[in-house]
Amino acid sequence: MAYVIGASCVDIMDRSCMEECPVDCIYEGERKLYINPMECIDCGACEVACPEQAITVDRKADPDFREDNRNFFTEILPGRDSALGSPGGATPLGPLGVDTPMVSSR
Ligand code: SF4
Ligand code: SF4
C-alpha cells in the first residue's frame, strides 16, 4: 500500500506535502508531484497537508493515477535513459523536469 497523488496537483505543485514526508519519497515532476510506492511508509502525513485534497491512500485513488504514480518510477521517462526506481530520497534529485506521458497529455 502507498499513498497516491491525483489530478488536483497538476499545475498546482505548492509542495506542502514534500515538507511533511518523513522519508522524502515525494518526487517533483514538471507539472505534478509523484509518490514513490516502493518508499512510502503509509504514514498519511501528506494527505492532511495537501490543500487541494489531491492525495489519497491507494485503494481509494483513481486507478489511472495509481498506475501512473508507479509508472513514474518504473518506466523510462521521456528524455531519460533508465527508470528512476528507488533513489532513496527526492531532495538530492530536485525537480526532475519531466512527467509521465499521461500527465503531459492533460
Ligand atoms: S504517506 Fe507518509 S511516507 Fe507516504 S508519501 Fe505521504 S508523507 Fe510520505
Ligand atoms: S500538497 Fe497537494 S497540490 Fe501541493 S504539491 Fe503536494 S500533492 Fe500537489
CSV table of N, CA and C in Angstrom, one decimal, residues 35-77:
chain,number,residue,atom,x,y,z
A,35,ILE,N,4.4,10.2,-5.7
A,35,ILE,CA,4.8,9.4,-4.5
A,35,ILE,C,5.4,8.1,-4.9
A,36,ASN,N,6.6,7.8,-4.5
A,36,ASN,CA,7.3,6.5,-4.8
A,36,ASN,C,6.6,5.4,-4.0
A,37,PRO,N,5.9,4.5,-4.6
A,37,PRO,CA,5.2,3.5,-3.9
A,37,PRO,C,6.2,2.5,-3.2
A,38,MET,N,7.4,2.4,-3.7
A,38,MET,CA,8.4,1.5,-3.1
A,38,MET,C,9.0,2.1,-1.8
A,39,GLU,N,8.9,3.4,-1.6
A,39,GLU,CA,9.5,4.1,-0.5
A,39,GLU,C,8.5,4.6,0.5
A,40,CYS,N,7.2,4.8,0.1
A,40,CYS,CA,6.2,5.4,1.0
A,40,CYS,C,6.0,4.4,2.2
A,41,ILE,N,5.9,5.0,3.4
A,41,ILE,CA,5.7,4.1,4.6
A,41,ILE,C,4.2,4.3,5.1
A,42,ASP,N,3.4,4.9,4.3
A,42,ASP,CA,1.9,4.9,4.6
A,42,ASP,C,1.6,5.7,5.9
A,43,CYS,N,2.3,6.7,6.2
A,43,CYS,CA,2.1,7.4,7.4
A,43,CYS,C,0.9,8.4,7.3
A,44,GLY,N,0.5,8.8,6.1
A,44,GLY,CA,-0.6,9.7,5.9
A,44,GLY,C,-0.4,11.2,6.2
A,45,ALA,N,0.8,11.6,6.5
A,45,ALA,CA,1.1,13.0,6.8
A,45,ALA,C,0.9,13.9,5.6
A,46,CYS,N,1.2,13.4,4.4
A,46,CYS,CA,1.0,14.2,3.2
A,46,CYS,C,-0.5,14.5,2.9
A,47,GLU,N,-1.3,13.5,3.2
A,47,GLU,CA,-2.7,13.6,2.8
A,47,GLU,C,-3.3,14.8,3.5
A,48,VAL,N,-3.1,15.0,4.8
A,48,VAL,CA,-3.7,16.1,5.5
A,48,VAL,C,-3.0,17.4,5.2
A,49,ALA,N,-1.8,17.4,4.7
A,49,ALA,CA,-1.1,18.6,4.4
A,49,ALA,C,-1.5,19.2,3.0
A,50,CYS,N,-2.1,18.4,2.2
A,50,CYS,CA,-2.4,18.9,0.8
A,50,CYS,C,-3.7,19.8,0.8
A,51,PRO,N,-3.5,21.1,0.4
A,51,PRO,CA,-4.7,22.0,0.4
A,51,PRO,C,-5.7,21.6,-0.8
A,52,GLU,N,-5.2,20.8,-1.7
A,52,GLU,CA,-6.1,20.5,-2.9
A,52,GLU,C,-6.8,19.2,-2.7
A,53,GLN,N,-6.6,18.5,-1.6
A,53,GLN,CA,-7.1,17.1,-1.4
A,53,GLN,C,-6.7,16.2,-2.6
A,54,ALA,N,-5.5,16.4,-3.0
A,54,ALA,CA,-5.0,15.6,-4.2
A,54,ALA,C,-4.5,14.2,-3.8
A,55,ILE,N,-4.3,14.0,-2.5
A,55,ILE,CA,-3.6,12.8,-2.0
A,55,ILE,C,-4.6,11.8,-1.3
A,56,THR,N,-4.5,10.6,-1.8
A,56,THR,CA,-5.4,9.6,-1.1
A,56,THR,C,-4.6,8.3,-1.0
A,57,VAL,N,-5.1,7.4,-0.1
A,57,VAL,CA,-4.5,6.1,0.0
A,57,VAL,C,-4.8,5.3,-1.2
A,58,ASP,N,-3.9,4.4,-1.6
A,58,ASP,CA,-4.1,3.9,-3.0
A,58,ASP,C,-5.4,3.1,-3.2
A,59,ARG,N,-5.9,2.5,-2.2
A,59,ARG,CA,-7.2,1.7,-2.5
A,59,ARG,C,-8.3,2.6,-2.8
A,60,LYS,N,-8.2,3.9,-2.5
A,60,LYS,CA,-9.3,4.8,-2.8
A,60,LYS,C,-9.0,5.7,-3.9
A,61,ALA,N,-7.8,5.6,-4.5
A,61,ALA,CA,-7.3,6.5,-5.5
A,61,ALA,C,-7.9,6.1,-6.9
A,62,ASP,N,-7.9,7.1,-7.8
A,62,ASP,CA,-8.3,6.9,-9.2
A,62,ASP,C,-7.3,5.8,-9.7
A,63,PRO,N,-7.8,4.7,-10.3
A,63,PRO,CA,-6.9,3.7,-10.7
A,63,PRO,C,-5.9,4.1,-11.8
A,64,ASP,N,-6.3,5.1,-12.6
A,64,ASP,CA,-5.3,5.6,-13.6
A,64,ASP,C,-4.2,6.3,-13.0
A,65,PHE,N,-4.5,7.1,-11.9
A,65,PHE,CA,-3.4,7.8,-11.3
A,65,PHE,C,-2.6,6.9,-10.4
A,66,ARG,N,-3.2,5.9,-9.8
A,66,ARG,CA,-2.5,4.9,-9.0
A,66,ARG,C,-1.4,4.2,-9.9
A,67,GLU,N,-1.8,3.8,-11.1
A,67,GLU,CA,-0.8,3.2,-12.0
A,67,GLU,C,0.2,4.2,-12.5
A,68,ASP,N,-0.3,5.4,-12.8
A,68,ASP,CA,0.6,6.5,-13.3
A,68,ASP,C,1.7,6.9,-12.3
A,69,ASN,N,1.3,7.0,-11.0
A,69,ASN,CA,2.3,7.3,-9.9
A,69,ASN,C,3.4,6.2,-9.9
A,70,ARG,N,3.0,4.9,-10.1
A,70,ARG,CA,4.0,3.9,-10.1
A,70,ARG,C,4.9,4.0,-11.4
A,71,ASN,N,4.2,4.2,-12.5
A,71,ASN,CA,4.9,4.3,-13.7
A,71,ASN,C,6.0,5.4,-13.7
A,72,PHE,N,5.8,6.4,-13.0
A,72,PHE,CA,6.8,7.5,-12.9
A,72,PHE,C,8.2,6.9,-12.4
A,73,PHE,N,8.2,5.9,-11.7
A,73,PHE,CA,9.4,5.3,-11.1
A,73,PHE,C,9.8,4.0,-11.8
A,74,THR,N,8.9,3.3,-12.5
A,74,THR,CA,9.2,2.0,-13.1
A,74,THR,C,9.4,2.1,-14.6
A,75,GLU,N,8.9,3.1,-15.2
A,75,GLU,CA,9.0,3.3,-16.7
A,75,GLU,C,10.1,4.3,-16.9
A,76,ILE,N,10.7,4.2,-18.1
A,76,ILE,CA,11.7,5.2,-18.5
A,76,ILE,C,11.0,6.4,-19.0
A,77,LEU,N,11.2,7.5,-18.3
A,77,LEU,CA,10.5,8.8,-18.6
A,77,LEU,C,11.1,9.4,-19.9
